PDB file of C-alpha atoms in Angstrom:
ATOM      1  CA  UNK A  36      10.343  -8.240 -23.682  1.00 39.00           C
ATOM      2  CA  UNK A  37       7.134  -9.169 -22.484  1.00 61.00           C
ATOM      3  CA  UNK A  38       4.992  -5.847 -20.846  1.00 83.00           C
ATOM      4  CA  UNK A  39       4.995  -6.154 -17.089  1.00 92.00           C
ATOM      5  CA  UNK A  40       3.673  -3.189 -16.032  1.00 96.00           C
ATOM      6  CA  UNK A  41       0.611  -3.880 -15.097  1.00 98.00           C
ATOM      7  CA  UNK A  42       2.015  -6.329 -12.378  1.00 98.00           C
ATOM      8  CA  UNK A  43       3.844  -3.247 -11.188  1.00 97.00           C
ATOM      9  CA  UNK A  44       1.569  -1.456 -10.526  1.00 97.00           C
ATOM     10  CA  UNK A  45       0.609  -3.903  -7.955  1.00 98.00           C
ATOM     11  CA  UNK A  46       1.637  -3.201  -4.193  1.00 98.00           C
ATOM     12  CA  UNK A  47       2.893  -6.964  -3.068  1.00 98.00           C
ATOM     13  CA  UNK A  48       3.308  -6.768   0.519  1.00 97.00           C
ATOM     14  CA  UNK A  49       6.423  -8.074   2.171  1.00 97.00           C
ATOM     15  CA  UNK A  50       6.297 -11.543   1.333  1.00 97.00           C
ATOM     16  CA  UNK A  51       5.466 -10.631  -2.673  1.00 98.00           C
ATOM     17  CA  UNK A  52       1.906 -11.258  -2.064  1.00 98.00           C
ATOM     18  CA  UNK A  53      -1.998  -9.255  -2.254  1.00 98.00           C
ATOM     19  CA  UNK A  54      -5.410 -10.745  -0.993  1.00 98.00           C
ATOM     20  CA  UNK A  55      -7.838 -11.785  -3.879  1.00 98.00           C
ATOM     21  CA  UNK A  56     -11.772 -12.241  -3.605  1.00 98.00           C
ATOM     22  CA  UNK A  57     -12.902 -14.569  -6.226  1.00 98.00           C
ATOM     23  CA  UNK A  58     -16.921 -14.038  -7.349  1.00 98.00           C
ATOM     24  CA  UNK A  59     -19.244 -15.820  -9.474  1.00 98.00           C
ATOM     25  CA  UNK A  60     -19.204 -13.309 -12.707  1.00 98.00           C
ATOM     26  CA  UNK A  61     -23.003 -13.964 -13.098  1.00 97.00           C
ATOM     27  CA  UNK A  62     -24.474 -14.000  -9.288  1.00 97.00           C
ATOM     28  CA  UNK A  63     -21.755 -12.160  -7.943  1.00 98.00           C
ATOM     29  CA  UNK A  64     -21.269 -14.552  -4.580  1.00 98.00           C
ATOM     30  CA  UNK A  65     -18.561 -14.524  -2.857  1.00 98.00           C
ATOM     31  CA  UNK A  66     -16.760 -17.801  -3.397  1.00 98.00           C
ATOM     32  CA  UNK A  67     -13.104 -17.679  -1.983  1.00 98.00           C
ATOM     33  CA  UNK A  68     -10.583 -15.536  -0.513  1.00 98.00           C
ATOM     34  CA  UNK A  69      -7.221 -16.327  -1.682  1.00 98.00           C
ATOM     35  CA  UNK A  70      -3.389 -15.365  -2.514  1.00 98.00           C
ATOM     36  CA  UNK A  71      -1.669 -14.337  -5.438  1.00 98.00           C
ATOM     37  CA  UNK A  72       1.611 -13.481  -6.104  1.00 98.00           C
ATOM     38  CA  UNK A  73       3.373 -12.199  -9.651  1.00 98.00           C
ATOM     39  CA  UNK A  74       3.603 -15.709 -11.232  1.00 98.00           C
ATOM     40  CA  UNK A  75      -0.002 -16.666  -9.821  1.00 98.00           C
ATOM     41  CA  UNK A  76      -1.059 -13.810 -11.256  1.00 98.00           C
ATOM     42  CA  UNK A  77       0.902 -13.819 -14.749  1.00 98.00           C
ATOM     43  CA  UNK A  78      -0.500 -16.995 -15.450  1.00 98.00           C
ATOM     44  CA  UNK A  79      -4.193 -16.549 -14.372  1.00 98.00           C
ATOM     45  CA  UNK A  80      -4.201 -14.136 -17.802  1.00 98.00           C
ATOM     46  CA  UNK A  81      -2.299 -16.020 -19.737  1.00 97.00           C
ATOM     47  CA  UNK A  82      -4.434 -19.217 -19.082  1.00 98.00           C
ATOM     48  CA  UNK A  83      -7.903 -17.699 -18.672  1.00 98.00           C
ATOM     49  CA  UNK A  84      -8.258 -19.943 -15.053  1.00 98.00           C
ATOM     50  CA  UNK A  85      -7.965 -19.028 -11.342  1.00 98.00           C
ATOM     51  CA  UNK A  86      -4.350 -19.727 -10.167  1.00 98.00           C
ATOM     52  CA  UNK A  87      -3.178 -18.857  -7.160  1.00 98.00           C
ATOM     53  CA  UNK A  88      -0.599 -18.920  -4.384  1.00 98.00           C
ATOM     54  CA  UNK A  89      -1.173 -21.735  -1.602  1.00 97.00           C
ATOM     55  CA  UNK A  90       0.671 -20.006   1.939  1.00 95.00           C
ATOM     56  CA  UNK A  91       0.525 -23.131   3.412  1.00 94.00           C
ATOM     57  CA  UNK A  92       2.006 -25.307   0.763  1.00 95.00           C
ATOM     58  CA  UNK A  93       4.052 -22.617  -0.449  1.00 97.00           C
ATOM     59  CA  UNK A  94       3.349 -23.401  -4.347  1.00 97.00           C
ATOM     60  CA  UNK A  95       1.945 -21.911  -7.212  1.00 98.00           C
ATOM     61  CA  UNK A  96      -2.127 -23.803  -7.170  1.00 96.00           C
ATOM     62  CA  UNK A  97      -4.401 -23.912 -10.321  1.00 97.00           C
ATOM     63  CA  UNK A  98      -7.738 -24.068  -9.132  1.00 97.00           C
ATOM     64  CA  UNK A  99      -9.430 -27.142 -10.060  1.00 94.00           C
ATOM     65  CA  UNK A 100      -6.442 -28.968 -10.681  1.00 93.00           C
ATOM     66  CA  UNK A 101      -7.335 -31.836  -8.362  1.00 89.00           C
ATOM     67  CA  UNK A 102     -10.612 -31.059  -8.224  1.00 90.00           C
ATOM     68  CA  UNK A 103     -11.653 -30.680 -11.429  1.00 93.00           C
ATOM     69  CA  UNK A 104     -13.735 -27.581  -9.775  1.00 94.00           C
ATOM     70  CA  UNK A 105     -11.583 -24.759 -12.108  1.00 97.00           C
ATOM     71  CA  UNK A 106     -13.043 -21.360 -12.203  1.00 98.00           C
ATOM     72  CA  UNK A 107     -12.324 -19.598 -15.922  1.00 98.00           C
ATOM     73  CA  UNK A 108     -11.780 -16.418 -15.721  1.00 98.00           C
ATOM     74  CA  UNK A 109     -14.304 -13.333 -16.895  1.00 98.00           C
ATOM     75  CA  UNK A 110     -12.749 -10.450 -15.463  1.00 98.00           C
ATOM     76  CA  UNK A 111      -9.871  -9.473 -13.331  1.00 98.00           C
ATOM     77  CA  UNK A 112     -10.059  -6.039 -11.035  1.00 98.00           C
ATOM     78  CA  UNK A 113      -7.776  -3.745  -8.860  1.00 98.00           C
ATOM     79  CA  UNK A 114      -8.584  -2.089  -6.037  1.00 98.00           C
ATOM     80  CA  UNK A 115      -8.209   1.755  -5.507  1.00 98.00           C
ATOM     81  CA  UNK A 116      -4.490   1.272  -3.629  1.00 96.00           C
ATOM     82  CA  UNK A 117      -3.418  -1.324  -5.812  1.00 98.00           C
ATOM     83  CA  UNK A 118      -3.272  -3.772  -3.197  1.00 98.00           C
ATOM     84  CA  UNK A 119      -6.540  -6.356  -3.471  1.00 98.00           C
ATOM     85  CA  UNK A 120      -7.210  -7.754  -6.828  1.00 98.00           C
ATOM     86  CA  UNK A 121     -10.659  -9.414  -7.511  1.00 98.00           C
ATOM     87  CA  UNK A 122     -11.347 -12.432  -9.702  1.00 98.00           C
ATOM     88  CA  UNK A 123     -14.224 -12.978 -11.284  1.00 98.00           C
ATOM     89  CA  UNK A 124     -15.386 -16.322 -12.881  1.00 98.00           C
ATOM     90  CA  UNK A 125     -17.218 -19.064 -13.885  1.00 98.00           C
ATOM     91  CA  UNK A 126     -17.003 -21.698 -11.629  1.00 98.00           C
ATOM     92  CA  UNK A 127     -17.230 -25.152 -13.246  1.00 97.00           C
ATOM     93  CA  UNK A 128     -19.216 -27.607 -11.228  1.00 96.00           C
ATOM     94  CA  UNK A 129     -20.487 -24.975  -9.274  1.00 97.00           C
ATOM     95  CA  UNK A 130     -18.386 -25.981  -6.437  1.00 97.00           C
ATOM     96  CA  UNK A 131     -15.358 -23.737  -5.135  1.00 97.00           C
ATOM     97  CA  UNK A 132     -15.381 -24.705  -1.685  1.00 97.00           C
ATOM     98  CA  UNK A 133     -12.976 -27.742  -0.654  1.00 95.00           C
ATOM     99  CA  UNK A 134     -15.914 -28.785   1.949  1.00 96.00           C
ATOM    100  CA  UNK A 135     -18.342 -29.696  -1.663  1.00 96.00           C
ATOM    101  CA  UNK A 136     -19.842 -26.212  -1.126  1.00 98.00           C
ATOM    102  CA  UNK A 137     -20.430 -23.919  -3.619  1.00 98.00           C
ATOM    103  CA  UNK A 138     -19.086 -21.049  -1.216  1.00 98.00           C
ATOM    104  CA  UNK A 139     -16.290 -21.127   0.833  1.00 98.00           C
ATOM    105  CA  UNK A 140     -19.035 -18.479   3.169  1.00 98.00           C
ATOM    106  CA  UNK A 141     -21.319 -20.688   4.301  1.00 98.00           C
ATOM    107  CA  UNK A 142     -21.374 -19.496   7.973  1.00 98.00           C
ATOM    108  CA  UNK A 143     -23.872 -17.059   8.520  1.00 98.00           C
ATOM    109  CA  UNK A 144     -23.832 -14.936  11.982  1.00 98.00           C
ATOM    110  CA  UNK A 145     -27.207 -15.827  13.684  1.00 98.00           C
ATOM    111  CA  UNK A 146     -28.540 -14.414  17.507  1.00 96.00           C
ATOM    112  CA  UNK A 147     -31.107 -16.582  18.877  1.00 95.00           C
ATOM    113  CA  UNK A 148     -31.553 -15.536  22.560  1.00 94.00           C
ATOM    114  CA  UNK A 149     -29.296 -13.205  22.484  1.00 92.00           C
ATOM    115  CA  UNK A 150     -26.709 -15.515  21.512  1.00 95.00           C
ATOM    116  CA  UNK A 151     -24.694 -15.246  18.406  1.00 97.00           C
ATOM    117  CA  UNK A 152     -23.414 -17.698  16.733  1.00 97.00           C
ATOM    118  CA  UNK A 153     -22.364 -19.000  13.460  1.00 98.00           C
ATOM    119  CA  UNK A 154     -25.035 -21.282  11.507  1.00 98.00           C
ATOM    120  CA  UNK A 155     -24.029 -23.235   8.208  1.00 98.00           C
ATOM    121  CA  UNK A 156     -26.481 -21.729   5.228  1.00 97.00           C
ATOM    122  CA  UNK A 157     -25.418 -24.073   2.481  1.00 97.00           C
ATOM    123  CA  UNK A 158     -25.359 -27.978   1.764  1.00 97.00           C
ATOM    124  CA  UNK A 159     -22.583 -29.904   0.639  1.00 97.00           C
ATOM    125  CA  UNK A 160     -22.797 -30.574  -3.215  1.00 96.00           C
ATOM    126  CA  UNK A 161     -20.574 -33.175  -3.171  1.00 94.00           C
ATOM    127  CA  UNK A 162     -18.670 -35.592  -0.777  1.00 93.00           C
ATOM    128  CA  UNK A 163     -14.942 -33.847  -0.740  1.00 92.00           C
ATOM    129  CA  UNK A 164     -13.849 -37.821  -0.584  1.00 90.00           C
ATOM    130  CA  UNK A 165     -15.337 -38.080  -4.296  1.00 88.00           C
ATOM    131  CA  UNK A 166     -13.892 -34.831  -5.064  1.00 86.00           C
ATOM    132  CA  UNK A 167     -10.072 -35.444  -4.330  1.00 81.00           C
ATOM    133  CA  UNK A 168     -10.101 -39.519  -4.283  1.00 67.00           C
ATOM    134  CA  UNK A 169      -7.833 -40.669  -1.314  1.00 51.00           C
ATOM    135  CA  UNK A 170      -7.205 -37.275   0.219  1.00 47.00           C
ATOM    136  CA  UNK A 171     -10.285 -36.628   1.579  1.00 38.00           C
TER     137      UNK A 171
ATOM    138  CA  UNK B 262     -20.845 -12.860  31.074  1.00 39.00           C
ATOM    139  CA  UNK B 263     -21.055 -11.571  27.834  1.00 61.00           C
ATOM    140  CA  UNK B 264     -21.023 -14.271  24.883  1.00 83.00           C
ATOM    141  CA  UNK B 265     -17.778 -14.307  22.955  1.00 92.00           C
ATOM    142  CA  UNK B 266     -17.106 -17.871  21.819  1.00 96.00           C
ATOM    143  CA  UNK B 267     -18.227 -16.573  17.752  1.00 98.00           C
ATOM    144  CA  UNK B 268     -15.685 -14.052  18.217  1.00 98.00           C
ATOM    145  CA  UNK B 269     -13.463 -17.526  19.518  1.00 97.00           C
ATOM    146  CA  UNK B 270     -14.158 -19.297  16.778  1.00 97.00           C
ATOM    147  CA  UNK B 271     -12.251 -17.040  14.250  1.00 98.00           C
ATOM    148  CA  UNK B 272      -8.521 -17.627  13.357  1.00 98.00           C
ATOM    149  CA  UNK B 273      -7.271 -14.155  14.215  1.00 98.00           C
ATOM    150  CA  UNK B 274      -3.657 -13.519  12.184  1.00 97.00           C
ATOM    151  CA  UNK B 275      -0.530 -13.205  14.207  1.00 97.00           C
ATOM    152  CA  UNK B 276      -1.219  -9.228  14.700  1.00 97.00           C
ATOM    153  CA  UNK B 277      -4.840 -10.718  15.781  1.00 98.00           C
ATOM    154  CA  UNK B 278      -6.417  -9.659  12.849  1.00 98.00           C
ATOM    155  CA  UNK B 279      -8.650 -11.085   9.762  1.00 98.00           C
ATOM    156  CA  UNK B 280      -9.299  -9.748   6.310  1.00 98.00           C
ATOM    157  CA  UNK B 281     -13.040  -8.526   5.304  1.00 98.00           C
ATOM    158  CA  UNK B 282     -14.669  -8.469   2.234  1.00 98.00           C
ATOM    159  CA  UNK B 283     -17.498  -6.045   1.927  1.00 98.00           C
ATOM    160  CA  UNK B 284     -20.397  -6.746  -0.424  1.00 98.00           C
ATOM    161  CA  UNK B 285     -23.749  -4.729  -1.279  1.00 98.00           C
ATOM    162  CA  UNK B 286     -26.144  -7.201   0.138  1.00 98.00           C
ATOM    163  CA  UNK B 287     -28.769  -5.986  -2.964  1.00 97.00           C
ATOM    164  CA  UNK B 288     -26.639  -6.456  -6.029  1.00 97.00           C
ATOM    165  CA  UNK B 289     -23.677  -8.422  -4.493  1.00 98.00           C
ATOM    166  CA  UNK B 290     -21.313  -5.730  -5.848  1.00 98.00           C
ATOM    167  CA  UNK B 291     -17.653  -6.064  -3.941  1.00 98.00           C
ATOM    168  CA  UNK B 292     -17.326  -2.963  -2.039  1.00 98.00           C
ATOM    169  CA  UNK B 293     -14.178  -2.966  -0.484  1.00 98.00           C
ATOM    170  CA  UNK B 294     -11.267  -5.296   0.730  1.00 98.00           C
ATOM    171  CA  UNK B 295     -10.041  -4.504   4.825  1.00 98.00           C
ATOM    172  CA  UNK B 296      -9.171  -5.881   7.904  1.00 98.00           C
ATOM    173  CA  UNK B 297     -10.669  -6.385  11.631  1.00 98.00           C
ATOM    174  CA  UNK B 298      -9.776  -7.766  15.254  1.00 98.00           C
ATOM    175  CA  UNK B 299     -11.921  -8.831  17.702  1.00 98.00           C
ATOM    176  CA  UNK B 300     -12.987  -5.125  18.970  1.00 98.00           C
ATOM    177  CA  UNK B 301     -13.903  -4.042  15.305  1.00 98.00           C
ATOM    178  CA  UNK B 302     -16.078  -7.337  14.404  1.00 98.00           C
ATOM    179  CA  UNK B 303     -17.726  -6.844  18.298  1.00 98.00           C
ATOM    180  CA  UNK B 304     -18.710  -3.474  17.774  1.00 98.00           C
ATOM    181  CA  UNK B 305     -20.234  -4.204  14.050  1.00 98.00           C
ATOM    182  CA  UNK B 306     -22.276  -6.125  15.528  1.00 98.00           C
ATOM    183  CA  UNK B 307     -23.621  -4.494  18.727  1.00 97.00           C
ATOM    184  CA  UNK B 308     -23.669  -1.170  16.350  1.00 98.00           C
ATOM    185  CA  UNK B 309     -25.366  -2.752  13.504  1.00 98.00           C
ATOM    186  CA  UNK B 310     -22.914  -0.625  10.983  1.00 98.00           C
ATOM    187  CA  UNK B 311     -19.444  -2.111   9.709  1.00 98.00           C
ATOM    188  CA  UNK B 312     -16.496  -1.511  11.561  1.00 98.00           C
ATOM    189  CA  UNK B 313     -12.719  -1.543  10.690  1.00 98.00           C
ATOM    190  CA  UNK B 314      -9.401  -2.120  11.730  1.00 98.00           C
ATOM    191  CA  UNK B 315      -7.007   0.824   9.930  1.00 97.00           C
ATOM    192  CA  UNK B 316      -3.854  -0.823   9.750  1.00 95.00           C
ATOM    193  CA  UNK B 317      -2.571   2.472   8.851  1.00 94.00           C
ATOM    194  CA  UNK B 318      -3.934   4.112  11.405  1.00 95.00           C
ATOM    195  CA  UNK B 319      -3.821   1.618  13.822  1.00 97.00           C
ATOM    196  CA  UNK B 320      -6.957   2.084  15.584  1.00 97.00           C
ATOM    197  CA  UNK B 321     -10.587   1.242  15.564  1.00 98.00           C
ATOM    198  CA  UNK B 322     -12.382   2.901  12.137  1.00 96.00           C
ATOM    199  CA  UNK B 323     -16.302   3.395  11.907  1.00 97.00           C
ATOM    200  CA  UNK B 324     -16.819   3.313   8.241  1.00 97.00           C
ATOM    201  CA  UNK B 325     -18.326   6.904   7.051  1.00 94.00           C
ATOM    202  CA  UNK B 326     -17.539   8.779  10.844  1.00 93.00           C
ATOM    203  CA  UNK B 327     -16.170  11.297   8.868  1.00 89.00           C
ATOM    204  CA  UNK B 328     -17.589  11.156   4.789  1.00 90.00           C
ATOM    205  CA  UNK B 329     -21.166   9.684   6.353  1.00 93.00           C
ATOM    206  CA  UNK B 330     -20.740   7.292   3.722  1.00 94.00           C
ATOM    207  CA  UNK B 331     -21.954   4.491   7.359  1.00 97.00           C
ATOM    208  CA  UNK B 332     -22.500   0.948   6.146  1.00 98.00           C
ATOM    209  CA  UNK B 333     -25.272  -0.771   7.750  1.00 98.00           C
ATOM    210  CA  UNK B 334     -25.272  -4.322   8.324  1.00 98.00           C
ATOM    211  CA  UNK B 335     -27.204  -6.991   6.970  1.00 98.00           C
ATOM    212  CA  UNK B 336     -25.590  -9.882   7.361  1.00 98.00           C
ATOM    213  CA  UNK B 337     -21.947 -11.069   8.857  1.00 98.00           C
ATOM    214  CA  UNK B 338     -20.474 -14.340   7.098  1.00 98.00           C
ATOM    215  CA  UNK B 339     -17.489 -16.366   7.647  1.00 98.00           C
ATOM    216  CA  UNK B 340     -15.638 -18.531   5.296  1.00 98.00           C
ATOM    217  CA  UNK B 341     -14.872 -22.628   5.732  1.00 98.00           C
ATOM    218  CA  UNK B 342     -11.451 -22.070   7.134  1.00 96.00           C
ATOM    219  CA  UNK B 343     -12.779 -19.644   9.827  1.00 98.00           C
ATOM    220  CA  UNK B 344      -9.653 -16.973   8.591  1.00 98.00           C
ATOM    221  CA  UNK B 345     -12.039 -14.555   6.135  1.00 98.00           C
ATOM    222  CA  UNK B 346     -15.165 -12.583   6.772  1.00 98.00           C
ATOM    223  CA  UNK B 347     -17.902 -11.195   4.720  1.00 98.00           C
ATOM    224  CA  UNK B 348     -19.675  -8.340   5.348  1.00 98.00           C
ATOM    225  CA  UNK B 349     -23.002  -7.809   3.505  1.00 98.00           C
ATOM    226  CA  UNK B 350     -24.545  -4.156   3.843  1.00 98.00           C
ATOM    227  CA  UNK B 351     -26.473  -1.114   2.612  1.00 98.00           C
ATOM    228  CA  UNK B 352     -24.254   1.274   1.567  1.00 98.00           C
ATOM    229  CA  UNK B 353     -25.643   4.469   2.376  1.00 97.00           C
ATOM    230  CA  UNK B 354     -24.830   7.450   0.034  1.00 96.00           C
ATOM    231  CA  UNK B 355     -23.773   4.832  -2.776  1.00 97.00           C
ATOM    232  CA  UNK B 356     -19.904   5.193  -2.371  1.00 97.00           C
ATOM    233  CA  UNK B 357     -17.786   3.303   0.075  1.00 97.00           C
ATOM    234  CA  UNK B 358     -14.658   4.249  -1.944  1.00 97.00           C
ATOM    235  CA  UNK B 359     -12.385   7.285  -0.693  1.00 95.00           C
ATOM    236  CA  UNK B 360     -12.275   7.974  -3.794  1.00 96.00           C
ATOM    237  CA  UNK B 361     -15.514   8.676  -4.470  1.00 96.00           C
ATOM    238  CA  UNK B 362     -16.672   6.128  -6.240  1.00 98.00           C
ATOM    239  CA  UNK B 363     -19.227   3.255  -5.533  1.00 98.00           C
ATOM    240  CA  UNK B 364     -16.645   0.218  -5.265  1.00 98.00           C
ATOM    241  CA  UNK B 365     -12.847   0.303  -4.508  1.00 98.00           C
ATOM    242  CA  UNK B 366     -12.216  -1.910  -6.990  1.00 98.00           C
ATOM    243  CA  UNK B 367     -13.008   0.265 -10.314  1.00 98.00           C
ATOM    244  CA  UNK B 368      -9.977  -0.982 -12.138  1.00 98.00           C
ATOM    245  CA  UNK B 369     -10.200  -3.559 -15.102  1.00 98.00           C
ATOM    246  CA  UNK B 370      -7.568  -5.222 -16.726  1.00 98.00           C
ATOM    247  CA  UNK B 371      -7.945  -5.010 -20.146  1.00 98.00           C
ATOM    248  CA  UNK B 372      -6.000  -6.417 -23.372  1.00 96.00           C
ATOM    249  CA  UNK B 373      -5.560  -3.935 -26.342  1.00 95.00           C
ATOM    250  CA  UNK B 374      -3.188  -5.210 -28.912  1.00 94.00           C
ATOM    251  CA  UNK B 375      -1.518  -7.413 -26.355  1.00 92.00           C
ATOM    252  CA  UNK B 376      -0.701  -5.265 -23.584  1.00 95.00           C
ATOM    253  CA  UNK B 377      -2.678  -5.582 -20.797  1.00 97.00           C
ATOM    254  CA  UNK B 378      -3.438  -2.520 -18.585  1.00 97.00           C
ATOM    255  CA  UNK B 379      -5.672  -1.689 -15.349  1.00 98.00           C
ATOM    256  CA  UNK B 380      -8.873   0.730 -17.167  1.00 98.00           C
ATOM    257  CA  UNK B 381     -10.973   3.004 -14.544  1.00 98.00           C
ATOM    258  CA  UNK B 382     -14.477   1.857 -15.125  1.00 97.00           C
ATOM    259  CA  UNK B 383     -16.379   3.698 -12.775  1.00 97.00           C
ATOM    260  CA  UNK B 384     -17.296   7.218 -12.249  1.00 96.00           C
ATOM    261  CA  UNK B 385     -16.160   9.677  -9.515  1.00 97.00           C
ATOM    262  CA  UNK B 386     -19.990  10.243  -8.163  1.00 96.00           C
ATOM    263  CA  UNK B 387     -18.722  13.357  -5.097  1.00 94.00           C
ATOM    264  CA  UNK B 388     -15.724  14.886  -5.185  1.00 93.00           C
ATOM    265  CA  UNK B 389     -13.407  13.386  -2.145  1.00 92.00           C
ATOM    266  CA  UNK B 390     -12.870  16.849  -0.936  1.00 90.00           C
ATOM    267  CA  UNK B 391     -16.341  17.189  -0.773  1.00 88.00           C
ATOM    268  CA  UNK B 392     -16.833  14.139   1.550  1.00 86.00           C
ATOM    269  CA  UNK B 393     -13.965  14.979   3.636  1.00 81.00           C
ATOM    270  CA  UNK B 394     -14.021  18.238   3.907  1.00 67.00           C
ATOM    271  CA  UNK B 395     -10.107  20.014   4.182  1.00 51.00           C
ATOM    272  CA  UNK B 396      -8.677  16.576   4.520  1.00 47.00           C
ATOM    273  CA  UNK B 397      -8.925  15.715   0.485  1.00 39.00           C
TER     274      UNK B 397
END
């Protein structure tokens, strides 16, 4: 009996999924683009944290859960065809990026010469090896 | 001879195309969610204005050709995995959304008495058919 109709109104594309940008709620940066399906979704509101859907590993992934970098949630937003949502959040540790960045957009577009090409903006925070142990 | 090993550098999807994420470069706001291939991201940056790929449409889209509302750029960004970038711009007139609002994303869920529903929190600044002319 829950009420699901705000998940309806959602346009999932073929494979039950929509793009999500996730922002810092305070300095508005960009900090990741993502996937979400329903259940990602469902349980970001219901837990007040970023989950999402991992394409790759095919599985439901709370942000932070290895990490410890979870990003609680502030406000959640649609897009005008129902088919982007937008989270935005505090991100704990100030890290979202799995490089020890605090962006995943660290690559800024830079023509020297008449050359572009991309140039990394930001320093690592943290060694990803101390972030995730072994699997760095 | 021209220099395309930026443009190289960028996973490009299976229908060769990435998803953008358009900020205000003054106040960070998120803009708008879309996609580009190689031609679009090319000619945003020889043109100095953003540039789109209307899966809809399927061809190349200037952003404001036809409602003016152009979107000049200030910077071009790309995230850690090299599959997402960022465009940060000027948006002239104010409104990038069709609808005409400032932001696509003008839709908030919000909790009242434990159902959750998407609220419009922004404006309608020009009418659409205003912008477009007979095409509203």
């Amino acid at each position: 009996m829950s009420n699901t109709s705000w998940l309806d109104q959602i346009k999932w594309n073929g494979d039950g999924l929509v793009p999500v940008v996730t922002q810092d709620s305070q300095t508005r940066r960009l900090l990741t683009h993502a996937w979400i399906n329903r259940d990602a979704l469902a349980l970001t509101l219901a837990e007040g944290r970023a989950v999402y859907w991992s394409r790759s590993r095919q599985k439901i992934w709370r942000k932070g859960e290895e990490s410890g970098n979870v990003q609680k949630i502030r406000d959640i937003l649609l897009d005008c065809d129902g088919d982007t949502v937008c989270y935005l959040v505090e991100q704990i540790g100030g890290i979202a990026c799995h490089t020890g960045r605090e962006s995943c957009f660290y690559q800024k577009l830079t023509t020297v010469e008449g050359k572009p090409s991309w140039q990394i903006t930001d320093p690592v925070l943290k060694d990803p090896s101390a972030m995730y142990g072994t699997r760095s």
